[in-house]
Short mmCIF file of C-alpha atoms in Angstrom, two decimals:
data_model
loop_
_atom_site.label_atom_id
_atom_site.label_comp_id
_atom_site.label_asym_id
_atom_site.label_seq_id
_atom_site.Cartn_x
_atom_site.Cartn_y
_atom_site.Cartn_z
CA MET S 1014 5.92 12.83 -1.16
CA ALA S 1015 6.46 9.79 -3.37
CA LEU S 1016 4.57 9.61 -6.61
CA LYS S 1017 1.76 7.07 -6.79
CA LYS S 1018 2.67 3.93 -8.67
CA ARG S 1019 0.99 3.34 -12.01
CA ILE S 1020 -0.81 0.00 -11.62
CA THR S 1021 -2.28 -2.05 -14.45
CA TYR S 1022 -4.69 -4.84 -13.54
CA TYR S 1023 -5.51 -7.50 -16.14
CA TYR S 1024 -8.86 -9.25 -15.98
CA ASP S 1025 -10.99 -11.17 -18.48
CA GLU S 1026 -14.42 -12.06 -17.13
CA GLU S 1027 -14.49 -15.20 -19.27
CA VAL S 1028 -11.66 -16.78 -17.27
CA GLY S 1029 -14.17 -17.91 -14.64
CA ASN S 1030 -16.17 -19.92 -17.20
CA TYR S 1031 -13.62 -22.73 -17.50
CA ASN S 1032 -13.83 -25.88 -15.43
CA TYR S 1033 -11.12 -28.49 -14.86
CA GLY S 1034 -13.77 -30.91 -13.59
CA TYR S 1035 -16.24 -31.12 -10.72
CA MET S 1036 -13.85 -32.93 -8.35
CA HIS S 1037 -10.70 -31.13 -9.47
CA PRO S 1038 -9.23 -28.73 -6.87
CA MET S 1039 -8.24 -26.07 -9.42
CA LYS S 1040 -11.14 -23.64 -9.85
CA PRO S 1041 -10.66 -20.76 -12.35
CA PHE S 1042 -13.89 -19.38 -10.87
CA ARG S 1043 -11.75 -18.03 -7.99
CA MET S 1044 -10.46 -15.24 -10.29
CA ARG S 1045 -14.03 -14.05 -10.80
CA MET S 1046 -14.60 -14.09 -7.04
CA ALA S 1047 -11.42 -12.09 -6.43
CA HIS S 1048 -12.37 -9.51 -9.04
CA SER S 1049 -15.83 -9.18 -7.54
CA LEU S 1050 -14.23 -8.27 -4.20
CA VAL S 1051 -11.84 -5.84 -5.89
CA SER S 1052 -14.82 -4.11 -7.49
CA ALA S 1053 -16.96 -4.20 -4.34
CA TYR S 1054 -14.22 -2.38 -2.43
CA GLY S 1055 -13.96 0.18 -5.25
CA LEU S 1056 -10.32 -0.66 -5.93
CA ASP S 1057 -10.97 -0.86 -9.67
CA LYS S 1058 -11.51 2.92 -9.73
CA HIS S 1059 -7.83 3.36 -8.80
CA LEU S 1060 -6.48 0.77 -11.23
CA ASN S 1061 -5.94 0.77 -14.95
CA VAL S 1062 -8.19 -2.25 -15.59
CA VAL S 1063 -7.41 -3.89 -18.93
CA ARG S 1064 -8.88 -6.91 -20.66
CA PRO S 1065 -5.85 -8.92 -21.80
CA PRO S 1066 -5.33 -9.85 -25.43
CA ARG S 1067 -5.44 -13.59 -26.08
CA ALA S 1068 -2.02 -15.15 -26.59
CA SER S 1069 -1.65 -16.84 -29.96
CA ALA S 1070 -0.21 -20.28 -30.52
CA LEU S 1071 2.82 -18.65 -32.12
CA GLU S 1072 3.45 -16.53 -29.02
CA MET S 1073 3.26 -19.65 -26.85
CA THR S 1074 5.96 -21.32 -28.93
CA ARG S 1075 8.47 -18.69 -27.83
CA PHE S 1076 9.00 -21.21 -25.00
CA HIS S 1077 6.83 -24.27 -25.59
CA ALA S 1078 7.41 -26.98 -28.18
CA ASP S 1079 5.46 -26.57 -31.40
CA ASP S 1080 3.91 -30.03 -31.27
CA TYR S 1081 2.70 -29.52 -27.70
CA VAL S 1082 1.04 -26.18 -28.47
CA GLU S 1083 -0.53 -27.64 -31.61
CA PHE S 1084 -1.93 -30.51 -29.53
CA LEU S 1085 -3.36 -28.11 -26.92
CA SER S 1086 -5.01 -26.04 -29.64
CA ARG S 1087 -7.08 -29.00 -30.82
CA VAL S 1088 -7.49 -31.29 -27.81
CA THR S 1089 -10.99 -31.92 -26.46
CA PRO S 1090 -12.33 -34.33 -23.83
CA GLU S 1091 -13.57 -36.55 -26.65
CA LEU S 1092 -10.19 -36.59 -28.41
CA ALA S 1093 -8.42 -37.40 -25.14
CA GLN S 1094 -10.80 -40.29 -24.54
CA HIS S 1095 -10.31 -41.74 -28.04
CA GLU S 1096 -6.53 -41.23 -28.11
CA PRO S 1097 -5.38 -41.90 -24.54
CA GLU S 1098 -1.83 -42.95 -25.46
CA HIS S 1099 -1.21 -39.83 -27.54
CA THR S 1100 -2.81 -37.60 -24.90
CA SER S 1101 -0.68 -39.08 -22.10
CA VAL S 1102 2.47 -37.78 -23.83
CA TYR S 1103 1.35 -34.19 -23.12
CA LEU S 1104 -1.23 -34.27 -20.31
CA SER S 1105 -0.66 -35.92 -16.93
CA GLY S 1106 -3.93 -37.71 -16.25
CA GLU S 1107 -5.89 -36.50 -13.22
CA ASP S 1108 -3.78 -33.40 -12.62
CA CYS S 1109 -4.05 -31.95 -16.12
CA PRO S 1110 -7.30 -33.09 -17.76
CA ALA S 1111 -8.31 -32.18 -21.31
CA PHE S 1112 -11.23 -29.98 -20.26
CA ASP S 1113 -13.43 -28.00 -22.63
CA GLY S 1114 -11.74 -24.77 -23.71
CA VAL S 1115 -8.32 -25.59 -22.27
CA PHE S 1116 -6.50 -23.70 -25.03
CA GLU S 1117 -8.68 -20.62 -24.66
CA PHE S 1118 -8.09 -20.65 -20.90
CA CYS S 1119 -4.34 -20.79 -21.51
CA SER S 1120 -4.53 -17.96 -24.03
CA ILE S 1121 -6.21 -15.70 -21.45
CA SER S 1122 -3.65 -16.50 -18.76
CA ALA S 1123 -0.62 -16.19 -21.04
CA GLY S 1124 -2.02 -13.20 -22.90
CA GLY S 1125 -2.26 -11.16 -19.71
CA SER S 1126 1.27 -12.06 -18.65
CA ILE S 1127 2.85 -11.25 -22.01
CA ALA S 1128 0.91 -7.97 -22.28
CA GLY S 1129 1.80 -7.03 -18.71
CA ALA S 1130 5.50 -7.56 -19.40
CA LYS S 1131 5.22 -5.28 -22.42
CA ARG S 1132 3.67 -2.53 -20.31
CA ILE S 1133 6.62 -2.70 -17.93
CA ASN S 1134 9.05 -2.74 -20.85
CA HIS S 1135 7.49 0.38 -22.33
CA GLY S 1136 7.45 2.21 -19.00
CA GLU S 1137 3.65 2.40 -18.99
CA SER S 1138 3.24 0.74 -15.57
CA ASP S 1139 5.28 0.41 -12.39
CA VAL S 1140 3.17 -2.48 -11.09
CA VAL S 1141 1.16 -5.03 -13.08
CA VAL S 1142 -1.30 -7.59 -11.72
CA ASN S 1143 -2.56 -10.71 -13.51
CA TRP S 1144 -4.20 -13.05 -11.01
CA ALA S 1145 -5.07 -15.43 -13.87
CA GLY S 1146 -1.34 -16.07 -14.41
CA GLY S 1147 1.32 -17.74 -12.31
CA LEU S 1148 1.07 -21.26 -13.75
CA HIS S 1149 4.61 -22.19 -12.77
CA HIS S 1150 4.73 -25.98 -13.27
CA ALA S 1151 4.17 -26.18 -17.05
CA LYS S 1152 7.13 -27.62 -18.94
CA LYS S 1153 8.38 -26.93 -22.44
CA GLY S 1154 6.63 -29.92 -23.97
CA ALA S 1155 4.04 -31.08 -21.44
CA ALA S 1156 1.52 -29.96 -18.83
CA SER S 1157 2.27 -30.48 -15.16
CA GLY S 1158 0.64 -29.74 -11.81
CA PHE S 1159 -2.58 -28.11 -13.14
CA CYS S 1160 -0.47 -25.90 -15.46
CA TYR S 1161 -0.54 -26.14 -19.26
CA ILE S 1162 1.18 -23.01 -20.58
CA ASN S 1163 3.91 -21.39 -18.51
CA ASP S 1164 2.82 -17.78 -18.72
CA ILE S 1165 5.59 -16.81 -16.27
CA VAL S 1166 8.37 -17.97 -18.58
CA LEU S 1167 6.71 -16.16 -21.49
CA ALA S 1168 6.52 -12.95 -19.44
CA ILE S 1169 10.16 -13.21 -18.34
CA LEU S 1170 11.30 -13.81 -21.92
CA GLU S 1171 9.49 -10.63 -22.90
CA LEU S 1172 11.05 -8.67 -20.01
CA LEU S 1173 14.53 -9.89 -20.96
CA ARG S 1174 14.23 -8.08 -24.27
CA TYR S 1175 14.50 -4.77 -22.40
CA HIS S 1176 16.00 -5.66 -19.01
CA GLN S 1177 19.48 -6.99 -18.40
CA ARG S 1178 18.37 -8.98 -15.34
CA VAL S 1179 14.97 -10.25 -14.17
CA MET S 1180 14.26 -11.80 -10.78
CA TYR S 1181 11.55 -14.43 -10.33
CA LEU S 1182 10.08 -14.92 -6.85
CA ASP S 1183 7.70 -17.77 -5.92
CA ILE S 1184 5.77 -17.93 -2.61
CA ASP S 1185 3.48 -20.78 -3.64
CA VAL S 1186 3.63 -23.81 -1.31
CA HIS S 1187 4.92 -25.83 -4.30
CA HIS S 1188 8.37 -25.39 -5.81
CA GLY S 1189 8.42 -23.25 -8.97
CA ASP S 1190 10.05 -26.03 -10.97
CA GLY S 1191 8.91 -25.11 -14.48
CA VAL S 1192 10.30 -21.58 -14.28
CA GLU S 1193 13.53 -22.60 -12.55
CA GLU S 1194 14.13 -25.29 -15.17
CA ALA S 1195 13.60 -22.84 -18.05
CA PHE S 1196 16.33 -20.49 -16.78
CA TYR S 1197 18.61 -22.95 -14.98
CA THR S 1198 21.63 -22.20 -17.19
CA THR S 1199 21.52 -18.40 -17.39
CA ASP S 1200 22.76 -15.61 -15.13
CA ARG S 1201 20.19 -13.15 -16.47
CA VAL S 1202 17.33 -14.63 -14.45
CA MET S 1203 17.54 -15.38 -10.75
CA SER S 1204 14.74 -17.68 -9.55
CA VAL S 1205 13.91 -17.68 -5.84
CA SER S 1206 11.40 -20.20 -4.45
CA PHE S 1207 10.09 -20.60 -0.88
CA HIS S 1208 8.29 -23.94 -0.77
CA LYS S 1209 7.46 -27.14 1.05
CA PHE S 1210 10.15 -29.74 0.36
CA GLY S 1211 10.04 -33.47 0.95
CA ASP S 1212 7.38 -35.99 -0.01
CA PHE S 1213 5.45 -33.27 -1.82
CA PHE S 1214 4.82 -32.26 -5.42
CA PRO S 1215 6.88 -31.70 -7.54
CA GLY S 1216 9.68 -33.23 -5.44
CA THR S 1217 12.28 -30.65 -6.54
CA GLY S 1218 13.77 -27.55 -4.95
CA HIS S 1219 16.54 -28.82 -2.67
CA VAL S 1220 18.69 -26.07 -1.16
CA ASP S 1221 21.67 -27.45 -3.12
CA ASP S 1222 19.91 -27.03 -6.47
CA VAL S 1223 21.62 -23.79 -7.46
CA GLY S 1224 21.80 -23.83 -11.27
CA VAL S 1225 24.46 -25.01 -13.72
CA ALA S 1226 26.98 -23.49 -16.14
CA ARG S 1227 26.52 -19.69 -16.35
CA GLY S 1228 23.43 -20.08 -14.19
CA ARG S 1229 25.26 -21.61 -11.24
CA GLY S 1230 24.23 -19.68 -8.14
CA TYR S 1231 21.22 -18.07 -9.80
CA ALA S 1232 18.63 -20.66 -8.70
CA VAL S 1233 17.82 -20.02 -5.04
CA ASN S 1234 15.75 -22.62 -3.19
CA VAL S 1235 14.43 -22.21 0.35
CA PRO S 1236 12.95 -25.59 1.38
CA LEU S 1237 10.50 -25.32 4.27
CA ARG S 1238 8.61 -27.76 6.48
CA ASP S 1239 4.95 -28.07 7.44
CA GLY S 1240 3.20 -25.44 9.52
CA ILE S 1241 5.44 -22.43 8.99
CA ASP S 1242 3.80 -19.31 10.46
CA ASP S 1243 3.99 -15.60 9.71
CA ALA S 1244 6.88 -14.80 12.04
CA SER S 1245 9.06 -17.70 10.90
CA TYR S 1246 8.31 -17.01 7.24
CA ALA S 1247 9.15 -13.31 7.53
CA GLY S 1248 12.30 -14.21 9.47
CA ILE S 1249 13.75 -16.04 6.50
CA PHE S 1250 11.95 -14.30 3.61
CA GLU S 1251 13.08 -10.76 4.33
CA PRO S 1252 16.83 -11.37 4.82
CA VAL S 1253 16.98 -13.65 1.77
CA MET S 1254 15.13 -11.20 -0.47
CA ARG S 1255 17.10 -8.22 0.82
CA LEU S 1256 20.33 -10.02 -0.10
CA VAL S 1257 18.93 -11.10 -3.49
CA MET S 1258 18.00 -7.53 -4.40
CA GLU S 1259 21.37 -6.24 -3.19
CA ARG S 1260 23.46 -8.77 -5.10
CA PHE S 1261 21.42 -9.30 -8.27
CA ARG S 1262 19.92 -5.81 -8.77
CA PRO S 1263 17.15 -6.85 -11.19
CA GLY S 1264 15.55 -4.46 -13.64
CA ALA S 1265 12.16 -6.08 -12.98
CA VAL S 1266 10.65 -8.54 -10.50
CA VAL S 1267 8.07 -11.20 -11.39
CA MET S 1268 6.33 -12.49 -8.24
CA GLN S 1269 4.15 -15.59 -8.19
CA CYS S 1270 1.67 -15.13 -5.32
CA GLY S 1271 0.24 -18.63 -5.01
CA THR S 1272 -2.16 -18.74 -2.05
CA ASP S 1273 -1.88 -22.45 -1.30
CA SER S 1274 0.71 -21.37 1.28
CA LEU S 1275 -2.17 -19.95 3.36
CA SER S 1276 -3.50 -21.67 6.46
CA GLY S 1277 -6.38 -24.00 5.72
CA ASP S 1278 -5.67 -24.58 2.05
CA ARG S 1279 -7.12 -27.81 0.62
CA ILE S 1280 -3.71 -28.93 -0.68
CA GLY S 1281 -1.13 -26.78 1.11
CA CYS S 1282 0.49 -27.47 4.47
CA PHE S 1283 1.73 -24.05 5.61
CA ASN S 1284 0.12 -21.82 8.23
CA LEU S 1285 0.38 -18.30 6.83
CA SER S 1286 -2.35 -15.76 7.52
CA MET S 1287 -3.60 -13.38 4.85
CA GLN S 1288 -1.54 -10.60 6.43
CA GLY S 1289 1.60 -12.76 6.52
CA HIS S 1290 1.23 -13.65 2.84
CA ALA S 1291 0.53 -10.05 1.84
CA ALA S 1292 3.52 -8.84 3.87
CA CYS S 1293 5.74 -10.52 1.25
CA VAL S 1294 4.07 -8.46 -1.49
CA ALA S 1295 4.45 -5.26 0.52
CA PHE S 1296 8.11 -6.05 1.17
CA MET S 1297 8.88 -6.51 -2.53
CA LYS S 1298 6.94 -3.36 -3.43
CA SER S 1299 9.20 -1.38 -1.06
CA PHE S 1300 12.23 -1.87 -3.35
CA ASN S 1301 10.64 0.40 -5.99
CA VAL S 1302 11.61 -1.94 -8.83
CA PRO S 1303 8.98 -2.67 -11.53
CA LEU S 1304 6.86 -5.45 -10.04
CA PHE S 1305 4.66 -7.97 -11.84
CA CYS S 1306 2.35 -9.89 -9.47
CA LEU S 1307 0.81 -13.13 -10.72
CA GLY S 1308 -1.59 -15.66 -9.25
CA GLY S 1309 -0.83 -19.36 -8.95
CA GLY S 1310 -2.00 -22.07 -6.58
CA GLY S 1311 -4.77 -21.73 -4.03
CA TYR S 1312 -7.56 -24.24 -3.53
CA THR S 1313 -9.77 -22.89 -0.74
CA ILE S 1314 -11.32 -20.42 -3.13
CA ARG S 1315 -12.91 -18.02 -0.63
CA ASN S 1316 -9.47 -17.50 0.92
CA VAL S 1317 -7.85 -17.09 -2.50
CA ALA S 1318 -10.31 -14.33 -3.38
CA ARG S 1319 -9.88 -12.58 -0.03
CA THR S 1320 -6.10 -12.62 -0.26
CA TRP S 1321 -5.73 -11.47 -3.86
CA ALA S 1322 -8.21 -8.64 -3.28
CA TYR S 1323 -6.30 -7.63 -0.15
CA GLU S 1324 -2.96 -7.80 -1.97
CA THR S 1325 -4.37 -5.62 -4.75
CA ALA S 1326 -5.13 -3.04 -2.05
CA VAL S 1327 -1.60 -3.45 -0.62
CA LEU S 1328 -0.14 -2.64 -4.04
CA LEU S 1329 -2.36 0.45 -4.21
CA GLY S 1330 -1.48 1.47 -0.66
CA HIS S 1331 -5.14 1.40 0.40
CA ASP S 1332 -6.59 0.23 3.71
CA LEU S 1333 -9.72 -1.92 3.52
CA ASP S 1334 -12.65 -2.37 5.88
CA PRO S 1335 -12.31 -5.83 7.47
CA VAL S 1336 -16.08 -6.27 7.12
CA LEU S 1337 -16.67 -7.52 3.60
CA PRO S 1338 -18.88 -5.37 1.37
CA TYR S 1339 -21.78 -7.02 -0.38
CA ASN S 1340 -20.63 -8.64 -3.63
CA ASP S 1341 -21.75 -11.18 -6.20
CA TYR S 1342 -20.44 -14.10 -4.11
CA TYR S 1343 -21.16 -12.79 -0.63
CA ASP S 1344 -22.56 -16.11 0.65
CA PHE S 1345 -19.22 -17.85 0.02
CA TYR S 1346 -17.62 -15.89 2.86
CA GLY S 1347 -19.97 -16.87 5.68
CA PRO S 1348 -20.40 -17.17 8.53
CA GLU S 1349 -17.85 -14.49 9.47
CA PHE S 1350 -18.07 -12.35 6.27
CA ARG S 1351 -14.72 -10.72 7.02
CA LEU S 1352 -11.61 -9.93 5.01
CA ASP S 1353 -9.36 -12.25 6.94
CA VAL S 1354 -7.60 -15.60 6.66
CA PRO S 1355 -6.35 -16.34 10.18
CA ALA S 1356 -3.58 -18.75 11.07
CA SER S 1357 -4.52 -21.91 12.96
CA ASN S 1358 -2.89 -23.71 15.90
CA MET S 1359 -1.04 -26.03 13.50
CA GLU S 1360 2.37 -27.12 14.79
CA ASN S 1361 5.31 -25.32 13.19
CA MET S 1362 7.86 -27.97 12.18
CA ASN S 1363 10.40 -25.30 11.17
CA THR S 1364 12.65 -24.96 14.18
CA ARG S 1365 14.85 -21.90 14.69
CA GLU S 1366 17.91 -24.08 14.18
CA TYR S 1367 16.60 -25.44 10.88
CA LEU S 1368 15.72 -21.99 9.52
CA ALA S 1369 19.07 -20.58 10.65
CA GLN S 1370 20.85 -23.41 8.83
CA ILE S 1371 18.91 -22.80 5.60
CA LEU S 1372 19.46 -19.04 5.85
CA GLU S 1373 23.20 -19.57 6.30
CA ARG S 1374 23.47 -21.85 3.26
CA VAL S 1375 21.41 -19.56 1.05
CA GLY S 1376 23.38 -16.56 2.29
CA GLU S 1377 26.66 -18.23 1.36
CA GLN S 1378 25.31 -18.98 -2.09
CA LEU S 1379 24.14 -15.41 -2.68
CA ARG S 1380 27.35 -13.87 -1.39
CA SER S 1381 29.24 -15.94 -3.97
CA VAL S 1382 27.20 -14.36 -6.78
CA PRO S 1383 28.97 -11.35 -8.33
CA HIS S 1384 27.28 -7.98 -7.89
CA ALA S 1385 25.06 -7.16 -10.88
CA PRO S 1386 26.38 -9.83 -13.29
CA SER S 1387 27.36 -8.55 -16.69
CA ALA S 1388 25.17 -9.52 -19.60
CA GLN S 1389 25.83 -8.24 -23.07
CA MET S 1390 22.84 -6.33 -24.38
CA HIS S 1391 21.93 -6.27 -28.04
CA GLU S 1392 19.61 -4.05 -30.06
CA VAL S 1393 16.07 -4.55 -28.79
CA PRO S 1394 13.99 -6.39 -31.43
CA ARG S 1395 10.68 -4.98 -32.58
CA ASP S 1396 7.68 -5.87 -30.45
CA TRP S 1397 5.61 -8.97 -31.08
CA PRO S 1398 4.41 -10.05 -33.65
CA GLU S 1399 6.61 -8.05 -36.04
CA ASP S 1400 9.79 -9.73 -34.84
CA SER S 1401 8.56 -13.02 -36.29
CA ASP S 1402 7.60 -11.73 -39.74
CA GLY S 1403 10.62 -13.43 -41.29
CA GLU S 1404 9.61 -16.85 -39.95
CA ILE S 1405 6.04 -16.38 -41.16
CA ASP S 1406 7.18 -15.23 -44.60
CA ASP S 1407 9.44 -18.27 -45.03
CA ALA S 1408 6.61 -20.67 -44.18
CA GLU S 1409 4.14 -18.93 -46.48
CA MET S 1410 6.60 -18.67 -49.36
CA ASP S 1411 7.16 -22.43 -49.17
CA ALA S 1412 3.41 -23.01 -49.38
CA ALA S 1413 2.71 -20.35 -52.01
CA GLY S 1414 3.94 -22.29 -55.02
CA GLU S 1415 4.50 -20.13 -58.07
CA ALA S 1416 2.72 -17.10 -56.60
CA LYS S 1417 5.66 -16.43 -54.24
CA MET S 1418 3.83 -13.68 -52.33
CA THR S 1419 3.06 -13.92 -48.66
CA ARG S 1420 -0.12 -12.73 -47.00
CA ARG S 1421 1.91 -10.08 -45.15
CA GLN S 1422 3.17 -8.72 -48.45
CA ARG S 1423 -0.36 -8.64 -49.86
CA ASP S 1424 -1.76 -6.94 -46.77
CA ALA S 1425 1.07 -4.40 -46.75
CA ARG S 1426 -0.36 -2.95 -49.96
CA VAL S 1427 -3.43 -1.88 -48.01
CA VAL S 1428 -2.71 -1.78 -44.25
CA PRO S 1429 0.31 -2.63 -42.04
CA HIS S 1430 0.58 -6.25 -41.05
CA ALA S 1431 -0.60 -6.90 -37.49
CA GLU S 1432 -1.43 -10.59 -37.20
CA ALA S 1433 0.47 -13.69 -36.11
CA TYR S 1434 0.11 -17.20 -37.54
CA ASP S 1435 0.94 -20.69 -36.36
CA THR S 1436 4.11 -22.47 -37.40
CA ASP S 1437 4.81 -26.08 -38.32
CA THR S 1438 5.49 -28.55 -35.53
CA ASP S 1439 8.51 -30.56 -34.42
CA GLU S 1440 8.57 -33.80 -32.45
CA PHE S 1441 9.23 -33.60 -28.72
CA THR S 1442 8.96 -36.21 -25.98
CA PRO S 1443 8.58 -34.74 -22.48
CA ILE S 1444 9.72 -36.28 -19.20
CA VAL S 1445 6.76 -37.36 -17.07
CA ASN S 1446 6.95 -36.25 -13.42
CA PRO S 1447 6.46 -39.23 -11.08
CA TYR S 1448 4.38 -37.18 -8.58
CA ARG S 1449 0.82 -35.94 -8.54
CA HIS S 1450 -0.16 -32.39 -7.63
CA THR S 1451 -3.51 -33.36 -6.10
CA GLY S 1452 -3.83 -34.12 -2.38
CA THR S 1453 -2.09 -32.77 0.69
CA SER S 1454 0.76 -35.20 0.20
CA THR S 1455 2.17 -36.59 -3.00
CA ARG S 1456 1.90 -40.11 -4.20
CA PRO S 1457 3.83 -41.78 -7.02
CA ALA S 1458 1.98 -41.77 -10.31
CA ALA S 1459 1.21 -45.11 -11.91
CA ARG S 1460 4.00 -46.09 -14.27
CA ARG S 1461 2.88 -46.29 -17.82
#
């Protein structure tokens, strides 16, 4: 009999307090709804439930530009209104508003993803869940597509400290552009994205986008058309992922489980049922490789909550009663009050010939990738924040004048140093994406 997997589940109840705006489709409240269902089913009794530490600004700058993180740490709706030109450099208008508490929201999301990666690194968990993470569009120096801090990139960077190869899988209806871009030139991360392609945000993810330099062949894009159903999705997902795992042999898998690929999503255009979406999670779990499941898109919030609760049960190997138990948000699930997101009669535009063609092209790409690419491993640095003590000391020594003693050195006389501090900023000008995330189809953004 196989041993039960050790599963850590990150949740901060405050994540549901943040609000992008009344008319904005992104609702952090959905994480609170999902957790309420997890608790109502009693799944929390079988999980190691952990409140994530908040990510510091310094931790965020392991990927993001200093000036962008510094801006996020101080931006408010009032500041954005008074400095629209400065704000537009970092935040993309309607998609990424400067809402109250935006930095704190990002610190919860990123904190859980960084902490979860550390648990996998230290062998403390086989599976980690952070439904507040998965914000895959954020760029190095700017927000994009409802995403401000790319917690996925931060988690993968942490995993790469211990693992030779990490695989990133994205089943959101939108292309995982921010993550792919971050690792486009390396053979240590293979990014795999199944997404709607065409006149749709973010407009990237063509099957021929395969990476460059050492990373050539390690970006895998599976562009799909409207209305794909469970059978068609499984028919291309399973052979692609089986070949990816065979050729790349990752030490850990990070899976973005965006639920805007479900039938009936406010923004998405696929036709997956809850069971079809969760089948992807079950399939990846079957490889017995450390698995980190993150949230992502999903804008019909009752279906988001249902699916993430169900997928938590899938990771545990538990069957759930299809009749929903009473929970804090029971009225949201009427009139059927069932744990189900059924497919509709939407037309599937993905013909067998089209899917066979995509599968053939992706298969050729993966077969050209060497088995288990070599990557020179170095001594593993100390865990965060100690590995940045030198940077902090340099900055404090410069500011200390004649005293020439850092705070870390002073604190070391009493207790070990255990805090991280912000760094100075550099200038960075991001590229503005010409598409909007909002709406079921994209439209060009107004040129500034």
